[in-house]
Amino acid sequence: MNKPTVPKGTRDFSPIEMAKRNYIFNTIKEVYALYGFQQIETPAMETLQTLMGKYGEEGDKLLFKVLNSGDFMAKLSPEELAENNSLRLASKLCEKGLRYDLTVPFARYVVMHRDELQMPFKRYQIQPVWRADRPQKGRYREFYQCDADVVGSDSLLNEVELMQIVDTVFSRFKIRVLIKINNRKILTGIADYIGAPDKITDITVAIDKLDKIGLEAVNAELETNGITPESIAKLQPILALSGTNEEKLATIARTIASSEVGLKGVEETRFILEKLKTTGLNNEIELDLTLARGLNYYTGAIFEVKAVDTPMGSITGGGRYDNLTGIFGLPGLSGVGISFGADRIYDVLNTLDLYPQEAVDATRILFINFGEKETDYCLPIIRQVRAAGLSAEIYPDSAKMKKQMSYANAKQIPFVALAGDDEMQAGKITLKNMTTGEQTLLTPQQLIESIT
Amino acid sequence: MNKPTVPKGTRDFSPIEMAKRNYIFNTIKEVYALYGFQQIETPAMETLQTLMGKYGEEGDKLLFKVLNSGDFMAKLSPEELAENNSLRLASKLCEKGLRYDLTVPFARYVVMHRDELQMPFKRYQIQPVWRADRPQKGRYREFYQCDADVVGSDSLLNEVELMQIVDTVFSRFKIRVLIKINNRKILTGIADYIGAPDKITDITVAIDKLDKIGLEAVNAELETNGITPESIAKLQPILALSGTNEEKLATIARTIASSEVGLKGVEETRFILEKLKTTGLNNEIELDLTLARGLNYYTGAIFEVKAVDTPMGSITGGGRYDNLTGIFGLPGLSGVGISFGADRIYDVLNTLDLYPQEAVDATRILFINFGEKETDYCLPIIRQVRAAGLSAEIYPDSAKMKKQMSYANAKQIPFVALAGDDEMQAGKITLKNMTTGEQTLLTPQQLIESIT
């Protein structure tokens, strides 16, 4: 008998972990709903036709593929077998794969259901995704994504509301965050301005690392990628840009004044920041021209969120994209979305010890089991307690008192009820507060009031 | 470009379907929690070592297997390939599979985490499972199970509480149900009594069909399976048993008086039914000696729940089992569990039109977008509305009124807010009730009160 294990890179979630995760997911869901987003779910498996070619060559390799059912070998020719090419053979052996993210399934959903959907369509989706990545600390092969997107509207009010959602969610978590915002169009304008429009990807990939590797290393990388010294020189004042968001916007607008698309990006960013002043945010929002995030995907606003009080990478991100569904034959549908990093938020809440007690509370009261007679006395009372909305248990066996009390302790149950002969004769229960040790003799109704 | 599809037997869930499903899952979760059950989650993938051989030969074939990542062909010898045996090759190509139910992963979980677990361990788990079954009406390849189990306690109070849970859940759904109960030990006693102890599986499989195929067909099946005419004759009064639960128990106790294990089953059933009288049930519970359900698995009480007001198979079931974890090297751990059939409950709630309006309500109020000036006026008001816990949207584009109103209609938004020049000058908003058509001019505070 081998010891059972879980597959590499996957995890079980214990009751306490689930309570914390539910707190995170429920908070995000509540806020999404407050803004009129509606939940959808898609199947864990998608056809490989839907998944392949959407995440680059590397992504294709990281897809978990599901073996065809039945006699899958019958469909293989001896030649195909003899070729012994794993990658090519996989597509013969498998027609389905596990979803790699929520974006491609969402695009597929929108195309398949376009006739039922009312545009703009505001959906959220909280489901696991799977990637055959090499597992390492904080990186799993199964993890949840929590996405919200609006498709079918170009209005920047969507960006404004997504920022409000981010602000509200982290306010509820009591995590202080810095929201960073940028715009792909400004980045295009910068590439135009420094005379390297064709190098925009290299430029943004490099300057995105400014925080991590510093200015010198960024410049070195730029040079390696064939950006001319003149272009690099022109870029320096932009990288060094400081001041308020308004000051930065004013400076960059002057700098890239010759780039029409660049100015459009400035204007969009100004609109978003101004509207957010009207609504008010609890957290700071900062224009960061080095922010790039999956540049080839985003076409307008780009967001990223970091915790202020603990070092941790991006805990939320998103942006505007064009043509979400073009790849499935429905062109012209643009959208904007955000994605909360649940695993990282989990860690931040743990590090900063921010889980509210009620989120992790399990059972409110345990009734001690002294035997059948006492149980008969307790059962109708327990029913009343539960009818009042309070979670209650009776220890199922009339085990030793010590064992029952250690069960209460292990489950962190705050109250214990005891009813022996005296209590039964008086029609009462002794309530023990497990924190203070205090014991009180109460009627069932008083007991309910005491623990509510 | 091919039209995108989902894999055979899988489904997308739209916002309205998700709202209904969430209503079902949340109700079940709340009741589980009220009884001190705690949630866990396990990975979608398990090792094939964990999964294989647990569901019979047929089950092994119905497992979705996940292709090994990387160069999976490299591990295959030319001989293995030449053999061209799909089933044998699958175990070389795949090390992981998708979970087939929640019971085996739970057993694996208990064994792996035994040192952290406080016994009795009361867990619930609501996750999808996957089976490569031939899809048909009401049968999917991906579907959710909602299981609750208590392990590590032999007390019949666990059975009592599970029946209370069933009763509470369906009371909350307002679905009237009949709870059927039986006991494997009574079935053993019956097999002993009619002189066919070795035929217990054949007997129970046959009499389990009494409802569906009728007495004659059952008797024919018994005969086909080699039960003697004498045994079949002795079985007839038991199949025809009627009266109250007490009367049935009294009769069966007399009939199988010579079977020690049979009497133990009677005693257990009597205990459960008596305790349930103490606590009181909203729904009827009925002793049904023909109830068998996965007999080879259950060792004590067996339950099944059917809706009274619409024909539908079993919508919940469960029972007591021994030795859940023996197969993983941890013997002697018994338990008892139930499983709600979410898909069928979904259909019953639809058929009987029992979804509460608030469960499917999405956005409470839509603010019409008349342009930037009006939006600036509305944004802080919308913030207030949301701060009051009311879901609100502003239409992101200043589209034609008709388009915005049809958005509200399509999303079944009950209130619409309008603010033009007059309203802005007065510091008010016009609130339109979409059901009555009534329009009222209100302050922001009055608006919040009106729609709360």
mmCIF file of N, CA and C in Angstrom, chain B residues 34-76:
data_model
loop_
_atom_site.group_PDB
_atom_site.id
_atom_site.type_symbol
_atom_site.label_atom_id
_atom_site.label_comp_id
_atom_site.label_asym_id
_atom_site.label_seq_id
_atom_site.Cartn_x
_atom_site.Cartn_y
_atom_site.Cartn_z
ATOM 1 N N LEU B 34 -24.726 25.147 10.033
ATOM 2 C CA LEU B 34 -25.574 25.223 11.224
ATOM 3 C C LEU B 34 -25.396 23.974 12.094
ATOM 4 N N TYR B 35 -25.016 22.883 11.474
ATOM 5 C CA TYR B 35 -24.817 21.623 12.183
ATOM 6 C C TYR B 35 -23.340 21.346 12.468
ATOM 7 N N GLY B 36 -22.501 22.356 12.252
ATOM 8 C CA GLY B 36 -21.095 22.212 12.621
ATOM 9 C C GLY B 36 -20.231 21.500 11.591
ATOM 10 N N PHE B 37 -20.754 21.345 10.367
ATOM 11 C CA PHE B 37 -19.929 20.764 9.321
ATOM 12 C C PHE B 37 -19.035 21.854 8.731
ATOM 13 N N GLN B 38 -17.809 21.472 8.386
ATOM 14 C CA GLN B 38 -16.854 22.427 7.851
ATOM 15 C C GLN B 38 -16.462 22.031 6.433
ATOM 16 N N GLN B 39 -16.238 23.052 5.610
ATOM 17 C CA GLN B 39 -15.960 22.784 4.201
ATOM 18 C C GLN B 39 -14.491 22.441 3.959
ATOM 19 N N ILE B 40 -14.257 21.502 3.077
ATOM 20 C CA ILE B 40 -12.908 21.299 2.542
ATOM 21 C C ILE B 40 -13.001 21.295 1.018
ATOM 22 N N GLU B 41 -11.866 21.444 0.365
ATOM 23 C CA GLU B 41 -11.790 21.230 -1.079
ATOM 24 C C GLU B 41 -10.554 20.405 -1.395
ATOM 25 N N THR B 42 -10.686 19.576 -2.396
ATOM 26 C CA THR B 42 -9.553 18.767 -2.855
ATOM 27 C C THR B 42 -9.300 19.106 -4.327
ATOM 28 N N PRO B 43 -8.103 18.780 -4.832
ATOM 29 C CA PRO B 43 -7.803 19.148 -6.225
ATOM 30 C C PRO B 43 -8.691 18.404 -7.229
ATOM 31 N N ALA B 44 -8.911 19.037 -8.374
ATOM 32 C CA ALA B 44 -9.692 18.394 -9.438
ATOM 33 C C ALA B 44 -9.000 17.121 -9.906
ATOM 34 N N MET B 45 -7.674 17.182 -9.973
ATOM 35 C CA MET B 45 -6.924 16.001 -10.385
ATOM 36 C C MET B 45 -6.472 15.219 -9.158
ATOM 37 N N GLU B 46 -6.574 13.900 -9.265
ATOM 38 C CA GLU B 46 -5.989 13.000 -8.271
ATOM 39 C C GLU B 46 -5.029 12.080 -9.024
ATOM 40 N N THR B 47 -4.108 11.476 -8.321
ATOM 41 C CA THR B 47 -3.267 10.490 -8.996
ATOM 42 C C THR B 47 -4.144 9.300 -9.399
ATOM 43 N N LEU B 48 -3.789 8.666 -10.507
ATOM 44 C CA LEU B 48 -4.573 7.498 -10.928
ATOM 45 C C LEU B 48 -4.467 6.380 -9.895
ATOM 46 N N GLN B 49 -3.372 6.408 -9.147
ATOM 47 C CA GLN B 49 -3.227 5.426 -8.082
ATOM 48 C C GLN B 49 -4.333 5.586 -7.035
ATOM 49 N N THR B 50 -4.690 6.816 -6.768
ATOM 50 C CA THR B 50 -5.783 7.077 -5.830
ATOM 51 C C THR B 50 -7.124 6.662 -6.429
ATOM 52 N N LEU B 51 -7.300 6.904 -7.718
ATOM 53 C CA LEU B 51 -8.625 6.734 -8.328
ATOM 54 C C LEU B 51 -8.908 5.314 -8.824
ATOM 55 N N MET B 52 -7.888 4.666 -9.403
ATOM 56 C CA MET B 52 -8.148 3.400 -10.089
ATOM 57 C C MET B 52 -8.523 2.288 -9.108
ATOM 58 N N GLY B 53 -9.452 1.450 -9.551
ATOM 59 C CA GLY B 53 -9.851 0.294 -8.760
ATOM 60 C C GLY B 53 -10.828 0.621 -7.652
ATOM 61 N N LYS B 54 -11.294 1.850 -7.597
ATOM 62 C CA LYS B 54 -12.228 2.229 -6.537
ATOM 63 C C LYS B 54 -13.679 2.213 -6.998
ATOM 64 N N TYR B 55 -13.910 2.205 -8.296
ATOM 65 C CA TYR B 55 -15.278 2.333 -8.796
ATOM 66 C C TYR B 55 -15.666 1.145 -9.677
ATOM 67 N N GLY B 56 -14.949 0.039 -9.507
ATOM 68 C CA GLY B 56 -15.217 -1.130 -10.338
ATOM 69 C C GLY B 56 -14.596 -0.956 -11.711
ATOM 70 N N GLU B 57 -14.689 -2.028 -12.501
ATOM 71 C CA GLU B 57 -14.054 -2.027 -13.815
ATOM 72 C C GLU B 57 -14.670 -0.949 -14.703
ATOM 73 N N GLU B 58 -15.991 -0.826 -14.615
ATOM 74 C CA GLU B 58 -16.695 0.150 -15.425
ATOM 75 C C GLU B 58 -16.244 1.572 -15.047
ATOM 76 N N GLY B 59 -16.137 1.806 -13.746
ATOM 77 C CA GLY B 59 -15.698 3.117 -13.261
ATOM 78 C C GLY B 59 -14.314 3.478 -13.776
ATOM 79 N N ASP B 60 -13.397 2.527 -13.773
ATOM 80 C CA ASP B 60 -12.044 2.790 -14.280
ATOM 81 C C ASP B 60 -12.095 3.323 -15.709
ATOM 82 N N LYS B 61 -13.014 2.756 -16.502
ATOM 83 C CA LYS B 61 -13.132 3.192 -17.892
ATOM 84 C C LYS B 61 -13.719 4.589 -17.990
ATOM 85 N N LEU B 62 -14.536 4.958 -17.001
ATOM 86 C CA LEU B 62 -15.222 6.247 -17.062
ATOM 87 C C LEU B 62 -14.393 7.390 -16.467
ATOM 88 N N LEU B 63 -13.214 7.067 -15.971
ATOM 89 C CA LEU B 63 -12.330 8.117 -15.444
ATOM 90 C C LEU B 63 -11.756 8.931 -16.595
ATOM 91 N N PHE B 64 -11.799 10.250 -16.475
ATOM 92 C CA PHE B 64 -11.058 11.093 -17.407
ATOM 93 C C PHE B 64 -9.596 11.109 -16.973
ATOM 94 N N LYS B 65 -8.708 10.699 -17.889
ATOM 95 C CA LYS B 65 -7.289 10.618 -17.547
ATOM 96 C C LYS B 65 -6.555 11.786 -18.184
ATOM 97 N N VAL B 66 -5.597 12.320 -17.466
ATOM 98 C CA VAL B 66 -4.874 13.508 -17.929
ATOM 99 C C VAL B 66 -3.500 13.083 -18.435
ATOM 100 N N LEU B 67 -3.230 13.456 -19.670
ATOM 101 C CA LEU B 67 -1.973 13.078 -20.315
ATOM 102 C C LEU B 67 -0.777 13.653 -19.548
ATOM 103 N N ASN B 68 0.245 12.836 -19.356
ATOM 104 C CA ASN B 68 1.460 13.342 -18.711
ATOM 105 C C ASN B 68 2.036 14.506 -19.512
ATOM 106 N N SER B 69 2.592 15.484 -18.797
ATOM 107 C CA SER B 69 3.194 16.621 -19.488
ATOM 108 C C SER B 69 4.545 16.215 -20.058
ATOM 109 N N GLY B 70 5.042 17.046 -20.938
ATOM 110 C CA GLY B 70 6.380 16.831 -21.490
ATOM 111 C C GLY B 70 6.398 15.701 -22.498
ATOM 112 N N ASP B 71 7.533 15.041 -22.602
ATOM 113 C CA ASP B 71 7.715 14.031 -23.639
ATOM 114 C C ASP B 71 7.227 12.677 -23.137
ATOM 115 N N PHE B 72 5.907 12.545 -23.103
ATOM 116 C CA PHE B 72 5.314 11.349 -22.505
ATOM 117 C C PHE B 72 5.645 10.079 -23.295
ATOM 118 N N MET B 73 5.941 10.241 -24.595
ATOM 119 C CA MET B 73 6.226 9.071 -25.420
ATOM 120 C C MET B 73 7.575 8.442 -25.059
ATOM 121 N N ALA B 74 8.463 9.288 -24.559
ATOM 122 C CA ALA B 74 9.814 8.803 -24.263
ATOM 123 C C ALA B 74 9.794 7.668 -23.245
ATOM 124 N N LYS B 75 8.745 7.656 -22.429
ATOM 125 C CA LYS B 75 8.691 6.639 -21.371
ATOM 126 C C LYS B 75 8.128 5.317 -21.876
ATOM 127 N N LEU B 76 7.700 5.281 -23.135
ATOM 128 C CA LEU B 76 7.073 4.075 -23.661
ATOM 129 C C LEU B 76 8.093 3.228 -24.417
#
